[in-house]
Amino acid sequence: MTGSTVRLTMAQALVRYLCSQFTEIDGQRVPLFAGVFGIFGHGNVTCLSEALETVQDQLPTWRGQNEQSMALAAIGFAKAKQRRQLMVAATSIGPGAANMITAAGVAMANRLPVLLIAGDTFANRIPDPVLQQVEHYNNPSITVNDAFKPVVRYWDRIVLPEQIIQSLPQAVAVMLDPADCGPAFIGLAQDTQEVAYDYPEVFFEPKVWKIPRPRPDRDSVAAAVEVLKGAKLPLIISGGGVRYSRAEQALADFAAKRGIPVVETVAGKGAFTHDHPVHIGPVGILGSTSANELAREADVILAIGTRLQDFTTGSWTAFSKSAQFISLNAARFDAIKHRALSVVGDAKEGILELDAALGSWKADAGLLPRGKKLFTEWNKLLDSLQAPTDAAVPSYQQVVNVVNQAARPGDTLVTAAGGLPGEVVKGWRVKDPHTFDCEFGFSCMGYEIPAGWGAAMAQEGPGGTGGTPIVMLGDGTYMMGNSDIYSAALTGHKMIVIVCDNGGYAVINRLQQAKGVPGFNNLLKDCRIRDRNNPLHVDFVAHAKSMGAAAKHVESLADLPAALEWAYDQDGVTVLSIVTDAWTWTPGDADWDVGVPEVSTFESVRTARANQEKIRKQQRIGV
């Protein structure tokens, strides 16, 4: 690059570059980077914070309480924006950086973009070892930041100020690439942040990024068409890639025109409303009886935008061993799994090209009506499980149903690990597209509340649903990550948090006992505590109030509707706690492969092992 230059520190140049990047959402030009979640320490406070302070009206900085949770908030924001607008999470060195590694794993597993920036040691090494530096005797170049390498799509360490000229565009391109999308990490050596350099002015020219839509290979489309035309019982699996491609309408039109039922993955749930004419429910371990029955029968499965995680495939027991997969995916890595006929390309463009090449072909006229009949039966089962009873303690299903009914247009359900993913994937009836966020790629306890904060921010601009995030989590997850109740209260963002108190890690207790192990170290009553008959109870209401939230304890299921109305009337963050049943769960009809001891003194474990071996005999082994 030639021409005029501007003299800036590396940190100032980095921030100026971020401010000059733009994207388009629904035809409106907006900043690509909507803001920065930051916690400052000695590794970034003197240089990076100086640069951010001068642009706070253009690139706002939001103070986090914990490095992991603020990065999770950035991920929740990106997901709510369907990967079209991003946030930055910035930390100091050492423990601040290491705290973000879990969040990087969440973004990596879920193919979500976030820019992670951390301070680093001195490039000149003169003051080594600096505060918070870990030392490797045989490699002095290794720092804590090297631990990000397995959980990011792009990694760089800046030790010369001019290196950002090449690095930053590459990082952005990776985060916006449909195939490679994921987190990017940049480490900033402390002494390099301060160095001034004559940067070319053109480096800071405004740039509008557009997410590419790669077209699939014509021959692979033709091959997929031939397989589909020979199908007797085809099925479509709609994954998260359908949502990020904004291919929902194209898929709905294609499925309706061709008469093919559509089932959803966890990440794909929310592309269709619950009662959409082609929607047959979620598939797999957290799936519906309707979707799983069609999956078992299908001879051709068109998998669109899904990485075919084990919860989708029932650890590869959910489908016939002879079924043929066609995988339409922007990522080649995902498209070729299990010897699928791979169609590598954008979901929307791929659907349109398949449709154009199929001519007048349609599936059997009775296939989609049969799927809807099975789905009606599934809905009746849900109704029976979710109906109020005389039980003193409500089930998860019942609580989910009441919250679902109370949810207003545009409200987004946010949850992650524990028992709630199974209950909401099965039982939450989506009212509006893109109002469902269940993080189950990394299944990260602690994602929920920060992601709710990020989702609340995302509602404020173009592409937002305009509703209120409803965060549902268990008591165990609340104890792992709750500080962003304070963050959202501090910043004035509105969300409703519902804490289902079931006395510990209830769903993992369920799995433990289902595989023959006696209840141990999961429910509070089964832990090593002072008094097992009287576990110490957390007053979630008092705790939430102490962080600035409005809060209430809900005594019964009958009181929950009024409590939710009250929550909607409050400003900022509202927390509702309700005691729930730790033993009652929506049944499933798909299998899951987990390790069960081959030998054990427990007869119940030996029985579970025999059942696990039966499950493994049903698996498709890589084909």
Coordinates of C-alpha atoms in Angstrom, one line a residue:
M1 CA 0.0 0.0 0.0
T2 CA 1.3 3.4 -0.9
G3 CA 0.3 7.0 -0.3
S4 CA -0.1 9.0 2.9
T5 CA 0.4 7.6 6.3
V6 CA -0.8 8.2 9.8
R7 CA 1.4 7.6 12.9
L8 CA -0.4 5.6 15.5
T9 CA 0.4 3.1 18.2
M10 CA -0.3 -0.5 17.3
A11 CA -3.2 -0.5 19.8
Q12 CA -4.6 2.7 18.3
A13 CA -4.3 1.4 14.8
L14 CA -6.1 -1.9 15.8
V15 CA -9.0 0.0 17.2
R16 CA -9.2 2.4 14.3
Y17 CA -9.3 -0.6 11.9
L18 CA -12.2 -2.2 13.9
C19 CA -14.1 1.1 13.7
S20 CA -13.8 1.2 9.9
Q21 CA -15.3 -2.2 9.2
F22 CA -19.0 -2.4 8.3
T23 CA -21.7 -4.9 7.3
E24 CA -25.2 -4.9 6.0
I25 CA -28.2 -6.3 7.9
D26 CA -31.6 -6.1 6.2
G27 CA -30.2 -3.6 3.8
Q28 CA -28.9 -1.2 6.4
R29 CA -25.2 -0.5 6.8
V30 CA -24.1 -1.0 10.4
P31 CA -20.7 -1.4 12.1
L32 CA -19.3 -4.9 11.8
F33 CA -18.1 -4.7 15.4
A34 CA -20.9 -3.5 17.6
G35 CA -18.8 -3.1 20.7
V36 CA -16.2 -4.5 23.0
F37 CA -16.6 -6.5 26.2
G38 CA -13.6 -5.6 28.3
I39 CA -11.8 -6.3 31.5
F40 CA -8.6 -4.3 31.9
G41 CA -5.4 -5.5 33.5
H42 CA -1.8 -4.5 33.3
G43 CA -1.5 -6.3 29.9
N44 CA -4.1 -4.1 28.2
V45 CA -5.0 -1.1 30.4
T46 CA -2.3 1.3 29.4
C47 CA -2.4 1.0 25.7
L48 CA -5.6 -0.8 24.4
S49 CA -7.8 1.0 26.9
E50 CA -6.3 4.3 25.9
A51 CA -7.3 3.6 22.3
L52 CA -10.8 2.4 23.2
E53 CA -11.5 5.4 25.4
T54 CA -11.2 7.8 22.5
V55 CA -13.8 5.9 20.3
Q56 CA -16.3 4.9 23.0
D57 CA -19.2 6.7 21.2
Q58 CA -18.4 4.8 18.0
L59 CA -17.2 1.5 19.5
P60 CA -18.7 1.2 23.0
T61 CA -16.8 -0.7 25.6
W62 CA -18.9 -2.7 28.1
R63 CA -17.3 -3.7 31.4
G64 CA -17.5 -7.4 32.1
Q65 CA -17.4 -9.1 35.5
N66 CA -15.7 -12.3 34.4
E67 CA -13.6 -12.9 31.2
Q68 CA -15.4 -16.1 30.3
S69 CA -18.9 -14.7 30.7
M70 CA -18.2 -11.5 28.8
A71 CA -16.9 -13.6 25.9
L72 CA -20.1 -15.8 26.2
A73 CA -22.1 -12.6 26.0
A74 CA -20.3 -11.8 22.8
I75 CA -21.2 -15.2 21.4
G76 CA -24.9 -14.8 22.4
F77 CA -24.9 -11.5 20.6
A78 CA -23.4 -13.0 17.4
K79 CA -25.9 -15.9 17.5
A80 CA -28.8 -13.5 17.9
K81 CA -27.5 -11.5 14.9
Q82 CA -27.2 -14.7 12.9
R83 CA -23.4 -14.3 12.5
R84 CA -23.8 -11.0 10.7
Q85 CA -22.6 -8.6 13.4
L86 CA -19.8 -9.3 15.9
M87 CA -18.5 -8.3 19.3
V88 CA -15.0 -8.2 20.7
A89 CA -13.9 -9.6 24.0
A90 CA -10.7 -8.1 25.4
T91 CA -8.6 -9.2 28.4
S92 CA -5.3 -8.7 30.0
I93 CA -2.7 -11.5 30.1
G94 CA -2.5 -14.7 32.2
P95 CA -5.6 -15.7 34.1
G96 CA -7.7 -13.1 32.3
A97 CA -6.8 -14.6 28.9
A98 CA -7.1 -18.2 30.2
N99 CA -10.6 -17.5 31.5
M100 CA -11.7 -16.9 27.9
I101 CA -10.6 -20.3 26.6
T102 CA -13.9 -22.0 27.6
A103 CA -15.8 -19.4 25.7
A104 CA -13.6 -19.9 22.7
G105 CA -14.6 -23.6 22.9
V106 CA -18.2 -22.6 22.8
A107 CA -17.8 -20.5 19.7
M108 CA -15.6 -23.1 18.0
A109 CA -18.0 -26.0 18.6
N110 CA -21.0 -23.9 17.5
R111 CA -19.3 -22.2 14.5
L112 CA -19.9 -18.7 15.9
P113 CA -17.7 -15.6 15.4
V114 CA -16.2 -13.6 18.1
L115 CA -12.9 -11.6 18.2
L116 CA -10.9 -12.4 21.3
I117 CA -8.0 -10.0 22.1
A118 CA -5.6 -10.6 25.0
G119 CA -2.5 -9.0 26.3
D120 CA 0.7 -11.0 26.0
T121 CA 4.2 -11.0 27.4
F122 CA 6.9 -8.6 26.2
A123 CA 8.2 -9.3 22.7
N124 CA 11.7 -8.1 23.7
R125 CA 11.7 -10.5 26.8
I126 CA 13.8 -8.0 28.7
P127 CA 11.6 -7.9 31.9
D128 CA 10.8 -11.7 31.8
P129 CA 9.2 -13.3 33.6
V130 CA 6.5 -10.7 33.8
L131 CA 3.6 -10.7 36.2
Q132 CA 1.2 -13.6 35.3
Q133 CA 3.7 -15.2 32.9
V134 CA 3.9 -19.0 32.8
E135 CA 7.3 -20.2 31.7
H136 CA 8.2 -23.2 29.6
Y137 CA 11.9 -24.1 30.2
N138 CA 12.4 -25.5 26.7
N139 CA 10.4 -22.9 24.8
P140 CA 10.3 -19.3 26.1
S141 CA 7.9 -18.2 23.3
I142 CA 5.0 -20.2 24.7
T143 CA 2.5 -18.2 26.8
V144 CA -1.0 -18.9 28.2
N145 CA -2.3 -17.5 24.9
D146 CA -1.0 -20.6 23.0
A147 CA -3.7 -22.6 24.8
F148 CA -6.2 -20.9 22.5
K149 CA -4.9 -22.7 19.5
P150 CA -7.1 -25.8 19.7
V151 CA -10.3 -23.8 20.2
V152 CA -10.1 -21.0 17.6
R153 CA -10.2 -20.8 13.8
Y154 CA -7.6 -18.1 13.6
W155 CA -4.7 -17.4 15.9
D156 CA -2.0 -14.8 15.8
R157 CA 0.5 -13.0 18.1
I158 CA 1.4 -9.5 17.2
V159 CA 5.1 -8.7 18.0
L160 CA 5.7 -6.0 15.4
P161 CA 3.2 -3.1 14.9
E162 CA 3.0 -3.6 11.1
Q163 CA 1.8 -7.2 11.5
I164 CA -1.8 -6.1 12.1
I165 CA -2.0 -4.9 8.5
Q166 CA -2.0 -8.5 7.3
S167 CA -3.5 -10.2 10.4
L168 CA -6.7 -8.2 11.0
P169 CA -8.3 -8.7 7.6
Q170 CA -7.5 -12.4 7.7
A171 CA -9.2 -12.6 11.2
V172 CA -12.3 -10.9 9.9
A173 CA -12.5 -13.0 6.8
V174 CA -12.3 -16.2 8.8
M175 CA -15.1 -15.1 11.2
L176 CA -17.4 -14.2 8.3
D177 CA -16.6 -17.3 6.2
P178 CA -19.6 -19.7 6.1
A179 CA -17.3 -22.7 6.0
D180 CA -14.6 -21.6 8.5
C181 CA -16.7 -19.5 10.8
G182 CA -15.6 -19.5 14.4
P183 CA -13.6 -17.4 16.9
A184 CA -10.5 -15.5 16.1
F185 CA -7.8 -14.8 18.6
I186 CA -5.1 -12.1 18.6
G187 CA -2.5 -11.8 21.3
L188 CA -0.9 -8.3 21.8
A189 CA 2.6 -8.2 23.2
Q190 CA 2.7 -5.5 25.9
D191 CA 5.6 -3.6 24.5
T192 CA 4.3 -3.8 20.9
Q193 CA 1.0 -2.2 21.9
E194 CA 2.8 1.0 22.7
V195 CA 5.0 1.2 19.6
A196 CA 4.1 3.9 17.0
Y197 CA 4.2 3.1 13.3
D198 CA 3.4 5.0 10.1
Y199 CA 0.3 3.1 8.9
P200 CA -1.0 3.6 5.4
E201 CA -4.2 5.7 5.5
V202 CA -5.9 3.3 3.0
F203 CA -5.7 0.5 5.7
F204 CA -8.4 2.4 7.6
E205 CA -10.7 3.1 4.6
P206 CA -14.3 2.0 5.4
K207 CA -15.0 -1.5 4.2
V208 CA -18.4 -3.2 3.9
W209 CA -18.0 -6.9 4.4
K210 CA -20.5 -9.2 2.7
I211 CA -20.9 -12.9 3.7
P212 CA -20.2 -15.0 0.6
R213 CA -22.6 -17.6 -0.8
P214 CA -20.5 -20.2 -2.5
R215 CA -22.5 -22.1 -5.2
P216 CA -22.2 -25.9 -5.1
D217 CA -20.5 -27.9 -7.8
R218 CA -22.9 -28.7 -10.7
D219 CA -21.9 -32.4 -10.8
S220 CA -22.6 -32.9 -7.1
V221 CA -26.0 -31.2 -7.5
A222 CA -26.8 -33.5 -10.4
A223 CA -25.7 -36.6 -8.4
A224 CA -27.8 -35.5 -5.5
V225 CA -30.8 -35.0 -7.7
E226 CA -30.5 -38.5 -9.0
V227 CA -30.4 -39.9 -5.5
L228 CA -33.4 -37.9 -4.4
K229 CA -35.4 -39.0 -7.5
G230 CA -34.9 -42.6 -6.4
A231 CA -36.0 -42.0 -2.8
K232 CA -39.1 -43.6 -1.5
L233 CA -39.0 -42.1 2.0
P234 CA -36.9 -39.0 1.9
L235 CA -36.3 -36.7 4.9
I236 CA -34.7 -33.3 5.3
I237 CA -32.7 -32.4 8.4
S238 CA -32.5 -28.7 8.9
G239 CA -29.4 -27.6 10.9
G240 CA -28.0 -24.3 12.2
G241 CA -26.5 -23.6 8.8
V242 CA -30.0 -23.0 7.4
R243 CA -30.5 -20.2 9.9
Y244 CA -27.2 -18.6 9.3
S245 CA -27.7 -18.8 5.6
R246 CA -31.1 -17.3 6.0
A247 CA -32.4 -20.2 3.9
E248 CA -35.6 -20.8 5.9
Q249 CA -38.0 -19.6 3.2
A250 CA -36.1 -21.4 0.4
L251 CA -36.2 -24.6 2.4
A252 CA -39.9 -24.2 3.4
D253 CA -40.8 -23.7 -0.3
F254 CA -38.6 -26.6 -1.4
A255 CA -40.0 -29.0 1.2
A256 CA -43.6 -28.0 0.5
K257 CA -43.3 -28.2 -3.2
R258 CA -41.5 -31.6 -3.1
G259 CA -43.6 -33.0 -0.2
I260 CA -40.6 -33.8 2.0
P261 CA -41.0 -33.6 5.8
V262 CA -38.4 -31.4 7.6
V263 CA -37.0 -32.2 11.1
E264 CA -34.6 -30.0 13.0
T265 CA -31.4 -30.2 14.9
V266 CA -30.8 -28.4 18.2
A267 CA -29.0 -25.5 16.4
G268 CA -31.6 -25.6 13.6
K269 CA -34.6 -25.3 15.9
G270 CA -36.1 -21.9 15.4
A271 CA -35.8 -21.7 11.6
F272 CA -39.5 -22.8 11.5
T273 CA -42.4 -22.0 13.7
H274 CA -43.7 -25.0 15.6
D275 CA -46.9 -25.3 13.4
H276 CA -45.2 -24.7 10.1
P277 CA -46.8 -27.0 7.4
V278 CA -43.5 -28.9 6.7
H279 CA -42.2 -29.0 10.3
I280 CA -42.2 -32.5 12.0
G281 CA -40.2 -31.7 15.1
P282 CA -36.7 -32.1 16.5
V283 CA -34.7 -35.2 15.7
G284 CA -32.3 -37.4 17.7
I285 CA -31.7 -37.8 21.4
L286 CA -33.6 -34.6 22.3
G287 CA -36.0 -35.3 19.5
S288 CA -39.7 -36.0 19.0
T289 CA -41.3 -39.4 18.4
S290 CA -42.5 -38.0 15.1
A291 CA -39.1 -37.0 13.8
N292 CA -37.4 -40.1 15.0
E293 CA -39.9 -42.4 13.5
L294 CA -39.4 -40.8 10.1
A295 CA -35.6 -40.9 10.6
R296 CA -35.7 -44.6 11.2
E297 CA -37.7 -45.2 8.0
A298 CA -35.9 -42.8 5.7
D299 CA -34.0 -44.2 2.8
V300 CA -32.5 -40.8 1.7
I301 CA -31.7 -38.1 4.2
L302 CA -30.9 -34.6 2.9
A303 CA -28.9 -33.0 5.7
I304 CA -28.6 -29.2 5.3
G305 CA -26.3 -27.1 7.4
T306 CA -25.7 -29.6 10.1
R307 CA -22.4 -31.1 11.5
L308 CA -24.4 -34.3 12.4
Q309 CA -23.5 -34.2 16.1
D310 CA -24.3 -37.3 18.2
F311 CA -27.4 -35.8 19.7
T312 CA -28.8 -35.4 16.2
T313 CA -27.8 -38.9 15.0
G314 CA -28.5 -40.8 18.3
S315 CA -24.8 -41.6 18.2
W316 CA -25.5 -42.9 14.7
T317 CA -28.3 -45.3 15.7
A318 CA -31.2 -43.1 14.6
F319 CA -31.1 -44.0 10.9
S320 CA -31.1 -47.2 8.9
K321 CA -27.7 -48.5 8.1
S322 CA -28.7 -48.6 4.4
A323 CA -29.9 -45.0 4.3
Q324 CA -28.1 -42.7 1.9
F325 CA -27.1 -39.2 3.2
I326 CA -26.9 -36.2 1.0
S327 CA -25.1 -33.4 2.9
L328 CA -25.4 -29.8 1.7
N329 CA -23.0 -27.8 3.8
A330 CA -20.7 -24.8 3.3
A331 CA -17.9 -26.7 5.1
R332 CA -16.4 -29.6 3.2
F333 CA -15.4 -31.2 6.6
D334 CA -19.0 -31.6 7.5
A335 CA -20.3 -32.4 4.0
I336 CA -18.3 -35.6 3.6
K337 CA -19.1 -37.2 7.0
H338 CA -20.4 -40.8 6.9
R339 CA -19.7 -41.2 3.2
A340 CA -22.5 -38.7 2.4
L341 CA -22.9 -37.5 -1.1
S342 CA -21.4 -34.1 -0.4
V343 CA -22.8 -30.9 -1.9
V344 CA -20.4 -28.2 -0.7
G345 CA -22.0 -24.8 -0.8
D346 CA -24.2 -22.2 0.7
A347 CA -27.5 -23.7 2.1
K348 CA -29.8 -21.2 0.3
E349 CA -28.0 -21.4 -3.0
G350 CA -27.8 -25.2 -2.8
I351 CA -31.5 -25.6 -2.1
L352 CA -32.4 -23.3 -5.0
E353 CA -30.1 -25.2 -7.4
L354 CA -31.4 -28.6 -6.2
D355 CA -35.0 -27.3 -6.7
A356 CA -34.3 -26.1 -10.2
A357 CA -32.7 -29.4 -11.2
L358 CA -35.4 -31.6 -9.8
G359 CA -38.0 -30.7 -12.4
S360 CA -41.4 -31.9 -11.6
W361 CA -40.3 -34.7 -9.1
K362 CA -42.2 -35.0 -5.9
A363 CA -42.1 -37.4 -3.0
D364 CA -45.0 -39.8 -2.5
A365 CA -48.1 -37.8 -1.8
G366 CA -48.8 -39.5 1.5
L367 CA -45.3 -38.8 3.1
L368 CA -45.7 -35.3 4.4
P369 CA -49.3 -35.9 5.6
R370 CA -48.1 -39.0 7.5
G371 CA -45.4 -36.9 9.1
K372 CA -47.9 -34.3 10.2
K373 CA -50.1 -37.0 11.6
L374 CA -47.1 -38.3 13.7
F375 CA -46.4 -34.7 14.7
T376 CA -50.0 -34.3 15.9
E377 CA -49.6 -37.4 18.1
W378 CA -46.3 -35.9 19.5
N379 CA -48.1 -32.7 20.3
K380 CA -50.8 -34.6 22.2
L381 CA -48.0 -36.4 24.2
L382 CA -46.5 -33.0 25.0
D383 CA -49.9 -31.7 26.1
S384 CA -50.3 -34.6 28.5
L385 CA -46.8 -34.2 30.0
Q386 CA -47.1 -30.4 30.3
A387 CA -50.6 -30.2 31.7
P388 CA -50.9 -29.0 35.3
T389 CA -51.3 -31.6 38.0
D390 CA -51.9 -31.7 41.7
A391 CA -48.2 -32.4 42.4
A392 CA -46.7 -30.1 44.9
V393 CA -43.5 -29.6 42.9
P394 CA -43.9 -29.0 39.1
S395 CA -41.9 -30.8 36.4
Y396 CA -39.5 -29.1 34.0
Q397 CA -42.1 -29.8 31.2
Q398 CA -44.8 -27.9 33.1
V399 CA -42.6 -24.9 33.8
V400 CA -41.4 -24.8 30.2
N401 CA -45.0 -24.8 28.9
V402 CA -46.2 -22.0 31.2
V403 CA -43.2 -19.8 30.2
N404 CA -43.7 -20.7 26.5
Q405 CA -47.4 -19.7 26.7
A406 CA -46.5 -16.4 28.4
A407 CA -43.7 -15.5 25.9
R408 CA -44.5 -12.5 23.8
P409 CA -43.8 -11.9 20.1
G410 CA -40.1 -11.7 19.4
D411 CA -39.0 -13.1 22.8
T412 CA -36.0 -15.3 22.6
L413 CA -35.6 -18.4 24.7
V414 CA -31.9 -18.9 25.9
T415 CA -30.6 -22.0 27.6
A416 CA -27.7 -24.4 27.5
A417 CA -26.5 -27.3 29.6
G418 CA -28.3 -29.5 32.1
G419 CA -31.8 -30.7 31.9
L420 CA -33.4 -27.8 30.2
P421 CA -32.0 -28.4 26.7
G422 CA -34.0 -31.7 26.5
E423 CA -37.1 -30.1 27.8
V424 CA -37.1 -27.0 25.6
V425 CA -35.9 -28.7 22.4
K426 CA -38.7 -31.2 22.8
G427 CA -41.3 -29.0 24.4
W428 CA -40.8 -25.3 23.5
R429 CA -43.2 -24.4 20.7
V430 CA -41.5 -21.7 18.6
K431 CA -43.8 -18.8 17.8
D432 CA -41.5 -16.6 15.7
P433 CA -38.5 -17.5 13.6
H434 CA -35.1 -17.1 15.2
T435 CA -36.3 -16.8 18.8
F436 CA -34.6 -20.0 20.1
D437 CA -31.0 -20.3 21.4
C438 CA -30.1 -23.6 23.0
E439 CA -26.3 -23.8 23.2
F440 CA -25.7 -27.5 22.9
G441 CA -22.6 -27.8 20.8
F442 CA -20.3 -27.3 23.7
S443 CA -23.1 -27.7 26.3
C444 CA -21.5 -25.0 28.4
M445 CA -22.9 -24.5 31.9
G446 CA -22.8 -20.7 32.5
Y447 CA -23.6 -19.7 28.9
E448 CA -27.2 -18.8 29.7
I449 CA -27.1 -15.5 31.6
P450 CA -24.3 -13.9 29.7
A451 CA -25.8 -15.0 26.4
G452 CA -29.1 -13.4 27.5
W453 CA -27.2 -10.2 28.1
G454 CA -25.7 -10.4 24.7
A455 CA -29.0 -11.3 23.1
A456 CA -30.6 -8.3 24.8
M457 CA -28.0 -6.0 23.2
A458 CA -28.7 -7.7 19.8
Q459 CA -32.4 -6.8 20.0
E460 CA -31.6 -3.1 19.9
G461 CA -30.4 -2.8 16.2
P462 CA -31.2 -4.2 12.8
G463 CA -31.9 -7.9 12.7
G464 CA -33.2 -8.1 16.2
T465 CA -36.5 -9.7 17.0
G466 CA -37.5 -6.8 19.2
G467 CA -38.5 -9.1 22.1
T468 CA -37.1 -9.9 25.5
P469 CA -34.6 -12.7 26.1
I470 CA -36.0 -15.3 28.5
V471 CA -33.2 -17.2 30.1
M472 CA -34.0 -20.6 31.6
L473 CA -31.5 -22.5 33.7
G474 CA -31.1 -24.9 36.7
D475 CA -29.8 -24.1 40.1
G476 CA -26.5 -25.8 39.4
T477 CA -25.9 -23.7 36.3
Y478 CA -26.9 -20.5 38.2
M479 CA -24.2 -21.2 40.7
M480 CA -21.6 -21.6 38.0
G481 CA -22.3 -18.3 36.2
N482 CA -24.6 -15.5 37.5
S483 CA -22.5 -12.3 37.5
D484 CA -24.0 -11.0 34.3
I485 CA -27.2 -10.5 36.2
Y486 CA -25.3 -7.6 37.6
S487 CA -23.8 -6.7 34.2
A488 CA -27.3 -6.4 32.6
A489 CA -28.7 -4.6 35.6
L490 CA -25.8 -2.2 35.5
T491 CA -26.2 -1.4 31.7
G492 CA -30.0 -1.4 31.8
H493 CA -30.6 -4.3 29.4
K494 CA -33.8 -6.2 30.0
M495 CA -34.1 -10.0 30.3
I496 CA -36.1 -12.5 32.4
V497 CA -34.2 -15.2 34.2
I498 CA -36.0 -18.3 35.4
V499 CA -34.1 -20.5 37.9
C500 CA -35.5 -24.1 38.1
D501 CA -34.3 -25.2 41.5
N502 CA -34.1 -29.0 41.6
G503 CA -31.5 -29.4 44.3
G504 CA -28.3 -29.9 42.3
Y505 CA -27.1 -31.3 39.0
A506 CA -30.3 -33.2 38.3
V507 CA -30.0 -34.3 34.7
I508 CA -26.5 -35.7 35.1
N509 CA -27.8 -37.5 38.2
R510 CA -30.4 -39.0 35.9
L511 CA -27.8 -40.3 33.5
Q512 CA -25.6 -41.6 36.3
Q513 CA -28.4 -43.7 37.8
A514 CA -29.7 -44.7 34.3
K515 CA -26.3 -46.4 33.7
G516 CA -26.5 -48.2 37.0
V517 CA -24.3 -46.0 39.3
P518 CA -26.0 -45.0 42.6
G519 CA -26.7 -41.3 43.0
F520 CA -23.4 -39.7 43.9
N521 CA -22.0 -36.1 44.1
N522 CA -24.7 -34.7 41.8
L523 CA -27.8 -33.9 43.8
L524 CA -27.0 -31.9 46.9
K525 CA -28.4 -34.6 49.1
D526 CA -25.9 -37.1 47.6
C527 CA -22.8 -34.9 48.2
R528 CA -20.3 -34.9 51.0
I529 CA -22.0 -32.2 53.1
R530 CA -22.6 -31.4 56.7
D531 CA -26.2 -32.6 56.9
R532 CA -27.6 -34.7 54.0
N533 CA -31.1 -34.4 55.3
N534 CA -30.9 -30.6 55.2
P535 CA -28.7 -29.3 52.4
L536 CA -27.8 -25.7 52.6
H537 CA -30.4 -23.8 50.4
V538 CA -29.4 -20.8 48.3
D539 CA -31.8 -17.9 48.4
F540 CA -31.7 -17.1 44.7
V541 CA -34.1 -14.2 45.2
A542 CA -32.0 -12.4 47.8
H543 CA -28.9 -13.1 45.7
A544 CA -30.4 -11.7 42.5
K545 CA -31.6 -8.6 44.4
S546 CA -28.2 -8.0 45.7
M547 CA -27.0 -7.7 42.1
G548 CA -29.6 -5.2 41.1
A549 CA -32.3 -7.4 39.7
A550 CA -36.0 -7.5 40.6
A551 CA -36.7 -11.0 41.9
K552 CA -39.5 -13.2 43.2
H553 CA -39.8 -16.8 44.4
V554 CA -42.7 -18.6 42.7
E555 CA -44.4 -20.9 45.2
S556 CA -46.3 -23.1 42.7
L557 CA -47.0 -23.7 39.0
A558 CA -50.3 -21.9 39.4
D559 CA -48.5 -18.7 40.5
L560 CA -46.0 -18.7 37.6
P561 CA -48.2 -16.9 35.0
A562 CA -48.8 -13.9 37.3
A563 CA -45.1 -13.9 38.2
L564 CA -44.2 -13.7 34.5
E565 CA -46.6 -10.8 34.0
W566 CA -45.0 -9.0 36.9
A567 CA -41.5 -9.7 35.4
Y568 CA -42.6 -8.2 32.0
D569 CA -43.6 -5.0 33.9
Q570 CA -40.2 -4.6 35.4
D571 CA -37.3 -2.7 33.9
G572 CA -33.9 -4.3 33.5
V573 CA -33.3 -7.8 34.8
T574 CA -35.9 -9.9 36.6
V575 CA -35.2 -13.3 38.2
L576 CA -37.9 -15.8 39.1
S577 CA -37.0 -18.9 41.1
I578 CA -39.3 -22.0 41.3
V579 CA -38.6 -25.4 42.9
T580 CA -38.9 -28.1 40.3
D581 CA -38.9 -31.9 40.2
A582 CA -35.5 -33.5 39.8
W583 CA -36.9 -36.9 38.7
T584 CA -39.5 -36.3 36.0
W585 CA -38.3 -35.8 32.4
T586 CA -39.8 -35.9 28.9
P587 CA -39.2 -39.4 27.6
G588 CA -37.0 -40.0 24.5
D589 CA -36.9 -42.7 22.0
A590 CA -33.3 -42.4 20.6
D591 CA -30.1 -43.9 22.0
W592 CA -26.9 -42.3 23.1
D593 CA -23.5 -43.9 23.3
V594 CA -21.7 -43.2 26.6
G595 CA -19.0 -45.1 28.4
V596 CA -20.3 -47.7 30.8
P597 CA -17.8 -49.8 32.9
E598 CA -17.0 -53.1 31.3
V599 CA -16.7 -54.7 34.8
S600 CA -18.3 -53.5 38.0
T601 CA -19.4 -54.8 41.4
F602 CA -22.8 -53.2 40.8
E603 CA -25.3 -55.5 39.1
S604 CA -27.2 -52.4 37.9
V605 CA -24.0 -51.3 36.1
R606 CA -23.5 -54.7 34.5
T607 CA -27.1 -54.6 33.2
A608 CA -26.5 -51.1 31.8
R609 CA -23.3 -52.3 30.1
A610 CA -25.2 -55.1 28.4
N611 CA -27.8 -52.6 27.2
Q612 CA -25.0 -50.3 25.9
E613 CA -23.5 -53.1 23.9
K614 CA -26.9 -53.6 22.2
I615 CA -27.0 -49.9 21.4
R616 CA -23.5 -50.1 19.8
K617 CA -24.6 -52.9 17.6
Q618 CA -27.1 -50.6 16.0
Q619 CA -24.6 -47.9 15.0
R620 CA -23.6 -47.0 11.5
I621 CA -19.8 -47.2 11.7
G622 CA -18.6 -44.3 9.6
V623 CA -20.9 -45.1 6.7

